[in-house]
JSON list of C-alpha atoms in Angstrom, two decimals:
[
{"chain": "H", "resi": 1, "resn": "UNK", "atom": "CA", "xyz": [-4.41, -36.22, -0.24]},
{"chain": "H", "resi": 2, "resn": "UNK", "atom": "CA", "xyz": [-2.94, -32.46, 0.32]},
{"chain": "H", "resi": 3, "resn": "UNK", "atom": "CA", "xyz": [-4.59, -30.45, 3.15]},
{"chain": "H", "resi": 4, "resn": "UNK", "atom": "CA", "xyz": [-6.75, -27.73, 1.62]},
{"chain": "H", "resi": 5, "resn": "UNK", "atom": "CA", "xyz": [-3.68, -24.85, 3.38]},
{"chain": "H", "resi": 6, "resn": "UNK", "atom": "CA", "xyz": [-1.03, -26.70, 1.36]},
{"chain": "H", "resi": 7, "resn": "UNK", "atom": "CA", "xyz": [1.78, -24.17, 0.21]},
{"chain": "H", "resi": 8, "resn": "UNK", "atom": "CA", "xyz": [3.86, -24.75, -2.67]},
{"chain": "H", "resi": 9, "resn": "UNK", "atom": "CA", "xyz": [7.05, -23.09, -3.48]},
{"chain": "H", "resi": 10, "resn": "UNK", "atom": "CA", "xyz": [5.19, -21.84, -6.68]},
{"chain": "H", "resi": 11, "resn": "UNK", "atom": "CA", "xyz": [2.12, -20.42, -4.35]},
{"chain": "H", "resi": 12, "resn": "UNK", "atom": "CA", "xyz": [4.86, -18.99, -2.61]},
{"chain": "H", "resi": 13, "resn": "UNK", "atom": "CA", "xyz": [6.60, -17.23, -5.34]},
{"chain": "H", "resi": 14, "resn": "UNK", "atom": "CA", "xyz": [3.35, -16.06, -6.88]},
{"chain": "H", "resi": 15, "resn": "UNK", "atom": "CA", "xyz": [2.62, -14.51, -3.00]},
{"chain": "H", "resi": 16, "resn": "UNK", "atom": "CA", "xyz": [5.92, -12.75, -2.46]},
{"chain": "H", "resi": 17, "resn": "UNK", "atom": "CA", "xyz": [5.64, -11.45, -6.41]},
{"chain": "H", "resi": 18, "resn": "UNK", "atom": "CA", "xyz": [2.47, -9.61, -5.97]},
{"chain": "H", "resi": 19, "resn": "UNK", "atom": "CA", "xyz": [3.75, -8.09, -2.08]},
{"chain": "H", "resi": 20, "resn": "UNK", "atom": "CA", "xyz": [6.51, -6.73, -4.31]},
{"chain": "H", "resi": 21, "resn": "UNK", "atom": "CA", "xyz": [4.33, -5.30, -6.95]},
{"chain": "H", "resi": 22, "resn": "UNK", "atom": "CA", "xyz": [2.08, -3.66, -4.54]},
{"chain": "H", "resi": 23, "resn": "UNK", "atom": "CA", "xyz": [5.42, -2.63, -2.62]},
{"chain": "H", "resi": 24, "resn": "UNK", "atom": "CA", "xyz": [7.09, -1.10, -5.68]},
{"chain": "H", "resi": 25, "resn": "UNK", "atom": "CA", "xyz": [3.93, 0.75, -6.90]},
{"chain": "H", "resi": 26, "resn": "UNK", "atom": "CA", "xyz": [3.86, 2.93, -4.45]},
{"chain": "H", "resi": 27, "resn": "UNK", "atom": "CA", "xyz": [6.32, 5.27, -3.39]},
{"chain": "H", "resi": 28, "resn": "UNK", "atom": "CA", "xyz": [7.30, 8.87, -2.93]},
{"chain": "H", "resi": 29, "resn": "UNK", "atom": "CA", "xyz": [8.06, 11.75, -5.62]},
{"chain": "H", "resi": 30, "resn": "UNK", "atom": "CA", "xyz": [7.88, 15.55, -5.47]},
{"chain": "H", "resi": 31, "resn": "UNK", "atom": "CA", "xyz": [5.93, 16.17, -2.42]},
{"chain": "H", "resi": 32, "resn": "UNK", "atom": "CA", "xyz": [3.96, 13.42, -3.68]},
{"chain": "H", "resi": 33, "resn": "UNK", "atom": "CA", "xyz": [2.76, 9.70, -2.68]},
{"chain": "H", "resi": 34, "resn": "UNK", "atom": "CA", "xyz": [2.53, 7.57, -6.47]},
{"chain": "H", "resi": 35, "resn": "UNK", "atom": "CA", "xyz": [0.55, 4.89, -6.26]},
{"chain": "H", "resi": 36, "resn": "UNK", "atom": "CA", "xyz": [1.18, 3.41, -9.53]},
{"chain": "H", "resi": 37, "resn": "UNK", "atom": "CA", "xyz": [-1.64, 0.51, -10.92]},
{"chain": "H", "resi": 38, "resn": "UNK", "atom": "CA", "xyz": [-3.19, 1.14, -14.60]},
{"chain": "H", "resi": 39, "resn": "UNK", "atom": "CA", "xyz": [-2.87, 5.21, -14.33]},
{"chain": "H", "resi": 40, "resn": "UNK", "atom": "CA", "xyz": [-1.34, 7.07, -11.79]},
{"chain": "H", "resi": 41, "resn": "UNK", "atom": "CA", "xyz": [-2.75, 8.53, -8.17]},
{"chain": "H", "resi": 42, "resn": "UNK", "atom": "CA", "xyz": [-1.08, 11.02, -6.78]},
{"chain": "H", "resi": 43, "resn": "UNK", "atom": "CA", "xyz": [-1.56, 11.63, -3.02]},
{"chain": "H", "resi": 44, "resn": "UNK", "atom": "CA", "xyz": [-0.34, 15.30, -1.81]},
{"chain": "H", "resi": 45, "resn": "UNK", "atom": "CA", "xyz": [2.10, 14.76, 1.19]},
{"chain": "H", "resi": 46, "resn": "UNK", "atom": "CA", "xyz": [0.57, 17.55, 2.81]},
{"chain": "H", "resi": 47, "resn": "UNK", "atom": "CA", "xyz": [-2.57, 16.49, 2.96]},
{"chain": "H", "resi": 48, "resn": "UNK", "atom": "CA", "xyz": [-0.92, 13.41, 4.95]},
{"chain": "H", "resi": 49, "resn": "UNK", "atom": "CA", "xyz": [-0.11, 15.36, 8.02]},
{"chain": "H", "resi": 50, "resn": "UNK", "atom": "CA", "xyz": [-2.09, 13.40, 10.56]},
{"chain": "H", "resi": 51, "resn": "UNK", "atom": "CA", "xyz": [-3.16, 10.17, 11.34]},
{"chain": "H", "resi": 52, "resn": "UNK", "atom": "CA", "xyz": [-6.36, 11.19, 11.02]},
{"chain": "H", "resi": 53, "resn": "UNK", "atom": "CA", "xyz": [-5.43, 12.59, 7.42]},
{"chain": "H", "resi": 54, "resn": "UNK", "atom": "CA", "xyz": [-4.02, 9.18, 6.81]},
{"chain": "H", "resi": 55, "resn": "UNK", "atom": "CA", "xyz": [-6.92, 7.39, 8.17]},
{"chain": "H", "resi": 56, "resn": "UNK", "atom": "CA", "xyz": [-9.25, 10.07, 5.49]},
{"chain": "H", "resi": 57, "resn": "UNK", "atom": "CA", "xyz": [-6.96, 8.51, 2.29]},
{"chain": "H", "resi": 58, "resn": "UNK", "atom": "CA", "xyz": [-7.45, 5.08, 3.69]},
{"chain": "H", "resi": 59, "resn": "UNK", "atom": "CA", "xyz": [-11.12, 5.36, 3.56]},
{"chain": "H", "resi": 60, "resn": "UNK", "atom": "CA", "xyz": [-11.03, 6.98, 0.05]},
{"chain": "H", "resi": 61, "resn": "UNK", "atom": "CA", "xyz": [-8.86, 4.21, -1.71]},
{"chain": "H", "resi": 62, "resn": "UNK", "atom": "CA", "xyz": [-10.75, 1.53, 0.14]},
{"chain": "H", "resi": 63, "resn": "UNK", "atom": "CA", "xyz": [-13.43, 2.65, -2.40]},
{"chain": "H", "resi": 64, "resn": "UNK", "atom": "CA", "xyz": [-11.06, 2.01, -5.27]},
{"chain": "H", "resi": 65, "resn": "UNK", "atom": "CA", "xyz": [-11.22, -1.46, -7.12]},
{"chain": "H", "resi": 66, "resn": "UNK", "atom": "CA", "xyz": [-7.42, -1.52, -7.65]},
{"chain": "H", "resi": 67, "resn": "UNK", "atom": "CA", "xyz": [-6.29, -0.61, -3.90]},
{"chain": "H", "resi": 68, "resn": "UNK", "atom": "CA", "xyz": [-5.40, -3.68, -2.43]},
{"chain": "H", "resi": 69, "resn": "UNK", "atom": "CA", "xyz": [-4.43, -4.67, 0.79]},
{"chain": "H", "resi": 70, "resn": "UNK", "atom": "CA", "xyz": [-0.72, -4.39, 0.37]},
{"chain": "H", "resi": 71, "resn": "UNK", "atom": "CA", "xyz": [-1.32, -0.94, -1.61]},
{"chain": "H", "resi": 72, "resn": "UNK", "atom": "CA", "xyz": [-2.73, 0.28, 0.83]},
{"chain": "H", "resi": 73, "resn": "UNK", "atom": "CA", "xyz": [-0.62, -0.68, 3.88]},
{"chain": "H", "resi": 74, "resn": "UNK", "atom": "CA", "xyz": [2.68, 0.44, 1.83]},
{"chain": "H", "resi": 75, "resn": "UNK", "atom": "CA", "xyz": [0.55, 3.64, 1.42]},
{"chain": "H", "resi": 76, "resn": "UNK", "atom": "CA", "xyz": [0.18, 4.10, 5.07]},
{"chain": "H", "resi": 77, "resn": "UNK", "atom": "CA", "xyz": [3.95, 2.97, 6.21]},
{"chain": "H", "resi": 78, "resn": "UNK", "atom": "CA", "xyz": [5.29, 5.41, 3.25]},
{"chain": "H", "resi": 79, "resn": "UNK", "atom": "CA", "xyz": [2.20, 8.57, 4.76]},
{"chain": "H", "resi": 80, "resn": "UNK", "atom": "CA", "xyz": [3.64, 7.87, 7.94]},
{"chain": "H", "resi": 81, "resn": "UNK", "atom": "CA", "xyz": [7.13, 7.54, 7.66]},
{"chain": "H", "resi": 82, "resn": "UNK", "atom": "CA", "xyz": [7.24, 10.48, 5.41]},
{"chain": "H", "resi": 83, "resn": "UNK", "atom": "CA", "xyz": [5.12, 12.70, 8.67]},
{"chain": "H", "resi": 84, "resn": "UNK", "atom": "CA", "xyz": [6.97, 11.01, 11.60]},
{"chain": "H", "resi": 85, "resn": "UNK", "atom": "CA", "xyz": [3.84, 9.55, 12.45]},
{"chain": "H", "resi": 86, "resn": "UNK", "atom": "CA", "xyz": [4.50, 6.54, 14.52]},
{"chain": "H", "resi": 87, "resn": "UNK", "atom": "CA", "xyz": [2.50, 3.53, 13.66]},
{"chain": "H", "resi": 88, "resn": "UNK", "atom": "CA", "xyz": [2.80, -0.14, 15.07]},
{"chain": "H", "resi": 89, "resn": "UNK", "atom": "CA", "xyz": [1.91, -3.11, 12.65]}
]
């Protein structure tokens, strides 16, 4: 009998394909963060300046039903990278 945490190379694959898809669907264009899912949101760099800004757009797209967790992490290395904003994970 398999333990209930069992990985399979086919979990595993399935895992690392949706990390890239939520990697690759957001990224930065014209002064802009894309976050690409069914439409397109577009996140003004500007308004990005701060980690407090950052923190502002995190709490807005946690109240979006396509924003998942690796969305919105790649949103905040790409806000902060983009502002110098140093940021441990």
């Amino acid at each position: 009998m398999r333990d209930k945490n069992y990985i399979t190379i086919a979990n595993m694959n399935e895992v690392l394909e949706k990390v890239k898809k939520d990697y690759d669907s957001v990224y930065v264009k014209d002064g802009y963060i894309i976050i690409k899912t069914v439409d397109e949101y577009d996140i003004p760099l500007k308004k990005c300046k701060t980690a407090e800004e950052i923190l502002e757009w995190v709490h807005h797209l946690l109240g979006k039903k396509w924003a998942s967790r690796g969305i919105i992490r790649r949103f905040i290395e790409i806000a902060c990278s983009e502002n110098n904003i140093d940021v441990n994970f």
